[in-house]
């Protein structure tokens, strides 16, 4: 049995599950959003777009692949 541990290239982008600090709503956002991401429940800004990357303003609950 061969032990080929192929390096799986990790994409730079990923999805994050965040929790709104304002209302507690949890939602999944894309880490490379091109525009500000708002909470679907209360419109609070969860992540600010900074040139292809986002600056999180909400707490990350879980990182998803
Ligand atoms: Zn909210």
mmCIF file of N, CA, C and O and ligand atoms in Angstrom:
data_model
loop_
_atom_site.group_PDB
_atom_site.id
_atom_site.type_symbol
_atom_site.label_atom_id
_atom_site.label_comp_id
_atom_site.label_asym_id
_atom_site.label_seq_id
_atom_site.Cartn_x
_atom_site.Cartn_y
_atom_site.Cartn_z
ATOM 1 N N UNK A 1 0.831 -1.213 0.000
ATOM 2 C CA UNK A 1 0.000 0.000 0.000
ATOM 3 C C UNK A 1 0.859 1.255 0.000
ATOM 4 O O UNK A 1 1.701 1.428 0.874
ATOM 5 N N UNK A 2 0.687 2.061 -0.975
ATOM 6 C CA UNK A 2 1.471 3.297 -1.048
ATOM 7 C C UNK A 2 0.966 4.358 -0.085
ATOM 8 O O UNK A 2 -0.211 4.412 0.242
ATOM 9 N N UNK A 3 1.921 5.117 0.343
ATOM 10 C CA UNK A 3 1.511 6.203 1.248
ATOM 11 C C UNK A 3 1.724 7.547 0.584
ATOM 12 O O UNK A 3 2.648 8.266 0.931
ATOM 13 N N UNK A 4 0.921 7.790 -0.357
ATOM 14 C CA UNK A 4 1.072 9.053 -1.062
ATOM 15 C C UNK A 4 0.190 10.107 -0.404
ATOM 16 O O UNK A 4 -1.025 10.045 -0.469
ATOM 17 N N UNK A 5 0.872 11.003 0.237
ATOM 18 C CA UNK A 5 0.123 12.076 0.872
ATOM 19 C C UNK A 5 0.225 13.317 0.002
ATOM 20 O O UNK A 5 1.088 14.153 0.193
ATOM 21 N N UNK A 6 -0.615 13.307 -0.968
ATOM 22 C CA UNK A 6 -0.609 14.431 -1.885
ATOM 23 C C UNK A 6 -0.997 15.717 -1.157
ATOM 24 O O UNK A 6 -1.944 15.738 -0.387
ATOM 25 N N UNK A 7 -0.215 16.703 -1.403
ATOM 26 C CA UNK A 7 -0.521 17.989 -0.794
ATOM 27 C C UNK A 7 -1.726 18.608 -1.476
ATOM 28 O O UNK A 7 -1.700 18.874 -2.667
ATOM 29 N N UNK A 8 -2.733 18.729 -0.705
ATOM 30 C CA UNK A 8 -3.940 19.344 -1.259
ATOM 31 C C UNK A 8 -3.787 20.868 -1.167
ATOM 32 O O UNK A 8 -3.613 21.399 -0.082
ATOM 33 N N UNK A 9 -3.778 21.494 -2.315
ATOM 34 C CA UNK A 9 -3.627 22.954 -2.284
ATOM 35 C C UNK A 9 -4.800 23.611 -1.580
ATOM 36 O O UNK A 9 -5.952 23.339 -1.876
ATOM 37 N N UNK A 10 -4.435 24.419 -0.630
ATOM 38 C CA UNK A 10 -5.499 25.086 0.117
ATOM 39 C C UNK A 10 -5.886 26.389 -0.563
ATOM 40 O O UNK A 10 -5.038 27.223 -0.817
ATOM 41 N N UNK A 11 -7.128 26.508 -0.843
ATOM 42 C CA UNK A 11 -7.569 27.756 -1.467
ATOM 43 C C UNK A 11 -7.450 28.906 -0.487
ATOM 44 O O UNK A 11 -7.584 28.726 0.716
ATOM 45 N N UNK A 12 -7.169 30.044 -1.039
ATOM 46 C CA UNK A 12 -7.022 31.209 -0.177
ATOM 47 C C UNK A 12 -8.362 31.689 0.366
ATOM 48 O O UNK A 12 -8.429 32.297 1.410
ATOM 49 N N UNK A 13 -9.351 31.369 -0.400
ATOM 50 C CA UNK A 13 -10.667 31.825 0.021
ATOM 51 C C UNK A 13 -11.380 30.724 0.779
ATOM 52 O O UNK A 13 -11.127 29.547 0.586
ATOM 53 N N UNK A 14 -12.220 31.128 1.630
ATOM 54 C CA UNK A 14 -12.988 30.145 2.375
ATOM 55 C C UNK A 14 -14.244 30.799 2.939
ATOM 56 O O UNK A 14 -14.421 32.001 2.861
ATOM 57 N N UNK A 15 -15.038 29.946 3.519
ATOM 58 C CA UNK A 15 -16.275 30.443 4.098
ATOM 59 C C UNK A 15 -16.148 30.447 5.616
ATOM 60 O O UNK A 15 -15.551 29.559 6.201
ATOM 61 N N UNK A 16 -16.683 31.447 6.179
ATOM 62 C CA UNK A 16 -16.630 31.568 7.626
ATOM 63 C C UNK A 16 -18.043 31.686 8.180
ATOM 64 O O UNK A 16 -18.875 32.395 7.629
ATOM 65 N N UNK A 17 -18.242 30.999 9.261
ATOM 66 C CA UNK A 17 -19.520 31.153 9.937
ATOM 67 C C UNK A 17 -19.297 32.168 11.045
ATOM 68 O O UNK A 17 -18.434 31.976 11.906
ATOM 69 N N UNK A 18 -20.024 33.233 10.971
ATOM 70 C CA UNK A 18 -19.827 34.286 11.959
ATOM 71 C C UNK A 18 -21.116 34.559 12.723
ATOM 72 O O UNK A 18 -22.210 34.228 12.285
ATOM 73 N N UNK A 19 -20.917 35.185 13.853
ATOM 74 C CA UNK A 19 -22.056 35.518 14.694
ATOM 75 C C UNK A 19 -22.126 37.026 14.834
ATOM 76 O O UNK A 19 -21.143 37.668 15.231
ATOM 77 N N UNK A 20 -23.251 37.557 14.530
ATOM 78 C CA UNK A 20 -23.441 39.002 14.612
ATOM 79 C C UNK A 20 -23.333 39.439 16.070
ATOM 80 O O UNK A 20 -23.975 38.868 16.953
ATOM 81 N N UNK A 21 -22.504 40.461 16.283
ATOM 82 C CA UNK A 21 -22.309 40.923 17.657
ATOM 83 C C UNK A 21 -23.496 41.740 18.143
ATOM 84 O O UNK A 21 -23.638 42.008 19.324
ATOM 85 N N UNK A 22 -24.303 42.133 17.206
ATOM 86 C CA UNK A 22 -25.437 42.981 17.552
ATOM 87 C C UNK A 22 -26.687 42.185 17.922
ATOM 88 O O UNK A 22 -27.334 42.465 18.914
ATOM 89 N N UNK A 23 -27.013 41.194 17.100
ATOM 90 C CA UNK A 23 -28.267 40.467 17.351
ATOM 91 C C UNK A 23 -28.057 38.977 17.599
ATOM 92 O O UNK A 23 -28.988 38.276 17.949
ATOM 93 N N UNK A 24 -26.850 38.493 17.379
ATOM 94 C CA UNK A 24 -26.585 37.082 17.651
ATOM 95 C C UNK A 24 -26.916 36.153 16.496
ATOM 96 O O UNK A 24 -26.754 34.946 16.608
ATOM 97 N N UNK A 25 -27.333 36.724 15.381
ATOM 98 C CA UNK A 25 -27.635 35.911 14.212
ATOM 99 C C UNK A 25 -26.349 35.273 13.672
ATOM 100 O O UNK A 25 -25.317 35.920 13.588
ATOM 101 N N UNK A 26 -26.438 34.010 13.298
ATOM 102 C CA UNK A 26 -25.274 33.346 12.721
ATOM 103 C C UNK A 26 -25.479 33.216 11.234
ATOM 104 O O UNK A 26 -26.542 32.825 10.772
ATOM 105 N N UNK A 27 -24.446 33.564 10.493
ATOM 106 C CA UNK A 27 -24.556 33.421 9.054
ATOM 107 C C UNK A 27 -23.198 33.142 8.441
ATOM 108 O O UNK A 27 -22.164 33.434 9.029
ATOM 109 N N UNK A 28 -23.235 32.545 7.264
ATOM 110 C CA UNK A 28 -21.999 32.157 6.597
ATOM 111 C C UNK A 28 -21.601 33.235 5.602
ATOM 112 O O UNK A 28 -22.421 33.672 4.795
ATOM 113 N N UNK A 29 -20.365 33.664 5.705
ATOM 114 C CA UNK A 29 -19.888 34.693 4.783
ATOM 115 C C UNK A 29 -18.661 34.185 4.045
ATOM 116 O O UNK A 29 -17.975 33.265 4.485
ATOM 117 N N UNK A 30 -18.390 34.810 2.937
ATOM 118 C CA UNK A 30 -17.261 34.461 2.096
ATOM 119 C C UNK A 30 -16.073 35.349 2.487
ATOM 120 O O UNK A 30 -16.231 36.560 2.645
ATOM 121 N N UNK A 31 -14.924 34.747 2.666
ATOM 122 C CA UNK A 31 -13.772 35.511 3.172
ATOM 123 C C UNK A 31 -13.218 36.517 2.169
ATOM 124 O O UNK A 31 -12.441 37.385 2.529
ATOM 125 N N UNK A 32 -13.593 36.383 0.927
ATOM 126 C CA UNK A 32 -13.091 37.328 -0.081
ATOM 127 C C UNK A 32 -14.206 38.132 -0.736
ATOM 128 O O UNK A 32 -14.190 38.368 -1.932
ATOM 129 N N UNK A 33 -15.119 38.523 0.065
ATOM 130 C CA UNK A 33 -16.245 39.276 -0.480
ATOM 131 C C UNK A 33 -15.766 40.592 -1.079
ATOM 132 O O UNK A 33 -14.822 41.207 -0.593
ATOM 133 N N UNK A 34 -16.424 40.990 -2.130
ATOM 134 C CA UNK A 34 -16.051 42.230 -2.800
ATOM 135 C C UNK A 34 -16.794 43.449 -2.260
ATOM 136 O O UNK A 34 -16.521 44.566 -2.659
ATOM 137 N N UNK A 35 -17.709 43.190 -1.404
ATOM 138 C CA UNK A 35 -18.443 44.303 -0.811
ATOM 139 C C UNK A 35 -18.722 43.977 0.645
ATOM 140 O O UNK A 35 -18.547 42.839 1.076
ATOM 141 N N UNK A 36 -19.130 44.968 1.364
ATOM 142 C CA UNK A 36 -19.411 44.752 2.772
ATOM 143 C C UNK A 36 -20.494 43.702 2.961
ATOM 144 O O UNK A 36 -21.438 43.634 2.186
ATOM 145 N N UNK A 37 -20.307 42.899 3.969
ATOM 146 C CA UNK A 37 -21.290 41.862 4.249
ATOM 147 C C UNK A 37 -22.108 42.292 5.456
ATOM 148 O O UNK A 37 -21.555 42.597 6.508
ATOM 149 N N UNK A 38 -23.401 42.314 5.253
ATOM 150 C CA UNK A 38 -24.277 42.735 6.340
ATOM 151 C C UNK A 38 -25.044 41.569 6.923
ATOM 152 O O UNK A 38 -25.316 40.586 6.235
ATOM 153 N N UNK A 39 -25.382 41.743 8.170
ATOM 154 C CA UNK A 39 -26.220 40.754 8.839
ATOM 155 C C UNK A 39 -27.588 40.748 8.178
ATOM 156 O O UNK A 39 -28.175 41.804 7.947
ATOM 157 N N UNK A 40 -28.071 39.558 7.882
ATOM 158 C CA UNK A 40 -29.361 39.455 7.213
ATOM 159 C C UNK A 40 -30.518 39.801 8.141
ATOM 160 O O UNK A 40 -31.605 40.138 7.702
ATOM 161 N N UNK A 41 -30.241 39.732 9.400
ATOM 162 C CA UNK A 41 -31.312 39.981 10.360
ATOM 163 C C UNK A 41 -31.406 41.436 10.785
ATOM 164 O O UNK A 41 -32.493 41.992 10.890
ATOM 165 N N UNK A 42 -30.268 42.071 11.033
ATOM 166 C CA UNK A 42 -30.331 43.429 11.574
ATOM 167 C C UNK A 42 -29.532 44.457 10.780
ATOM 168 O O UNK A 42 -29.468 45.621 11.174
ATOM 169 N N UNK A 43 -28.906 44.036 9.686
ATOM 170 C CA UNK A 43 -28.171 44.962 8.820
ATOM 171 C C UNK A 43 -26.859 45.480 9.402
ATOM 172 O O UNK A 43 -26.245 46.385 8.849
ATOM 173 N N UNK A 44 -26.456 44.938 10.496
ATOM 174 C CA UNK A 44 -25.163 45.296 11.069
ATOM 175 C C UNK A 44 -24.069 44.802 10.118
ATOM 176 O O UNK A 44 -24.195 43.754 9.503
ATOM 177 N N UNK A 45 -23.001 45.556 9.979
ATOM 178 C CA UNK A 45 -21.928 45.112 9.088
ATOM 179 C C UNK A 45 -21.102 44.021 9.768
ATOM 180 O O UNK A 45 -20.546 44.221 10.846
ATOM 181 N N UNK A 46 -21.061 42.868 9.128
ATOM 182 C CA UNK A 46 -20.337 41.738 9.689
ATOM 183 C C UNK A 46 -18.893 41.713 9.209
ATOM 184 O O UNK A 46 -17.994 41.279 9.908
ATOM 185 N N UNK A 47 -18.687 42.178 7.995
ATOM 186 C CA UNK A 47 -17.347 42.195 7.429
ATOM 187 C C UNK A 47 -17.223 43.344 6.444
ATOM 188 O O UNK A 47 -18.109 43.569 5.632
ATOM 189 N N UNK A 48 -16.122 44.034 6.563
ATOM 190 C CA UNK A 48 -15.868 45.162 5.680
ATOM 191 C C UNK A 48 -14.945 44.711 4.569
ATOM 192 O O UNK A 48 -13.940 44.051 4.815
ATOM 193 N N UNK A 49 -15.255 45.100 3.370
ATOM 194 C CA UNK A 49 -14.410 44.729 2.246
ATOM 195 C C UNK A 49 -13.190 45.639 2.191
ATOM 196 O O UNK A 49 -13.304 46.854 2.244
ATOM 197 N N UNK A 50 -12.026 45.013 2.116
ATOM 198 C CA UNK A 50 -10.777 45.777 2.043
ATOM 199 C C UNK A 50 -9.944 45.254 0.887
ATOM 200 O O UNK A 50 -9.043 44.454 1.068
ATOM 201 N N UNK A 51 -10.293 45.694 -0.282
ATOM 202 C CA UNK A 51 -9.526 45.302 -1.462
ATOM 203 C C UNK A 51 -9.383 43.808 -1.652
ATOM 204 O O UNK A 51 -8.288 43.285 -1.704
ATOM 205 N N UNK A 52 -10.481 43.117 -1.749
ATOM 206 C CA UNK A 52 -10.445 41.686 -2.011
ATOM 207 C C UNK A 52 -10.401 40.821 -0.772
ATOM 208 O O UNK A 52 -10.562 39.624 -0.833
ATOM 209 N N UNK A 53 -10.151 41.460 0.345
ATOM 210 C CA UNK A 53 -10.151 40.721 1.606
ATOM 211 C C UNK A 53 -11.141 41.384 2.539
ATOM 212 O O UNK A 53 -11.434 42.560 2.391
ATOM 213 N N UNK A 54 -11.612 40.648 3.487
ATOM 214 C CA UNK A 54 -12.552 41.280 4.388
ATOM 215 C C UNK A 54 -11.961 41.436 5.788
ATOM 216 O O UNK A 54 -11.166 40.635 6.253
ATOM 217 N N UNK A 55 -12.363 42.511 6.388
ATOM 218 C CA UNK A 55 -11.985 42.743 7.772
ATOM 219 C C UNK A 55 -13.216 42.398 8.601
ATOM 220 O O UNK A 55 -14.265 43.023 8.472
ATOM 221 N N UNK A 56 -13.055 41.384 9.409
ATOM 222 C CA UNK A 56 -14.207 40.904 10.158
ATOM 223 C C UNK A 56 -14.587 41.823 11.303
ATOM 224 O O UNK A 56 -13.743 42.339 12.018
ATOM 225 N N UNK A 57 -15.855 41.982 11.417
ATOM 226 C CA UNK A 57 -16.381 42.769 12.541
ATOM 227 C C UNK A 57 -17.258 41.904 13.422
ATOM 228 O O UNK A 57 -17.847 42.377 14.373
ATOM 229 N N UNK A 58 -17.372 40.660 13.024
ATOM 230 C CA UNK A 58 -18.199 39.743 13.789
ATOM 231 C C UNK A 58 -17.314 38.596 14.277
ATOM 232 O O UNK A 58 -16.218 38.383 13.773
ATOM 233 N N UNK A 59 -17.805 37.902 15.239
ATOM 234 C CA UNK A 59 -17.040 36.797 15.803
ATOM 235 C C UNK A 59 -17.159 35.560 14.924
ATOM 236 O O UNK A 59 -18.252 35.181 14.517
ATOM 237 N N UNK A 60 -16.014 34.946 14.642
ATOM 238 C CA UNK A 60 -16.035 33.725 13.835
ATOM 239 C C UNK A 60 -16.417 32.550 14.715
ATOM 240 O O UNK A 60 -15.790 32.285 15.742
ATOM 241 N N UNK A 61 -17.466 31.883 14.326
ATOM 242 C CA UNK A 61 -17.927 30.726 15.084
ATOM 243 C C UNK A 61 -17.221 29.473 14.588
ATOM 244 O O UNK A 61 -16.813 28.614 15.348
ATOM 245 N N UNK A 62 -17.069 29.408 13.263
ATOM 246 C CA UNK A 62 -16.495 28.219 12.662
ATOM 247 C C UNK A 62 -15.914 28.563 11.303
ATOM 248 O O UNK A 62 -16.444 29.428 10.603
ATOM 249 N N UNK A 63 -14.830 27.885 10.960
ATOM 250 C CA UNK A 63 -14.267 28.067 9.625
ATOM 251 C C UNK A 63 -14.642 26.861 8.789
ATOM 252 O O UNK A 63 -14.466 25.733 9.207
ATOM 253 N N UNK A 64 -15.166 27.138 7.628
ATOM 254 C CA UNK A 64 -15.614 26.050 6.758
ATOM 255 C C UNK A 64 -14.715 25.974 5.529
ATOM 256 O O UNK A 64 -14.141 26.977 5.128
ATOM 257 N N UNK A 65 -14.628 24.790 4.967
ATOM 258 C CA UNK A 65 -13.809 24.638 3.761
ATOM 259 C C UNK A 65 -14.656 24.753 2.515
ATOM 260 O O UNK A 65 -15.798 24.393 2.531
HETATM 261 ZN ZN1 LIG B 1 -27.427 41.035 13.359
#
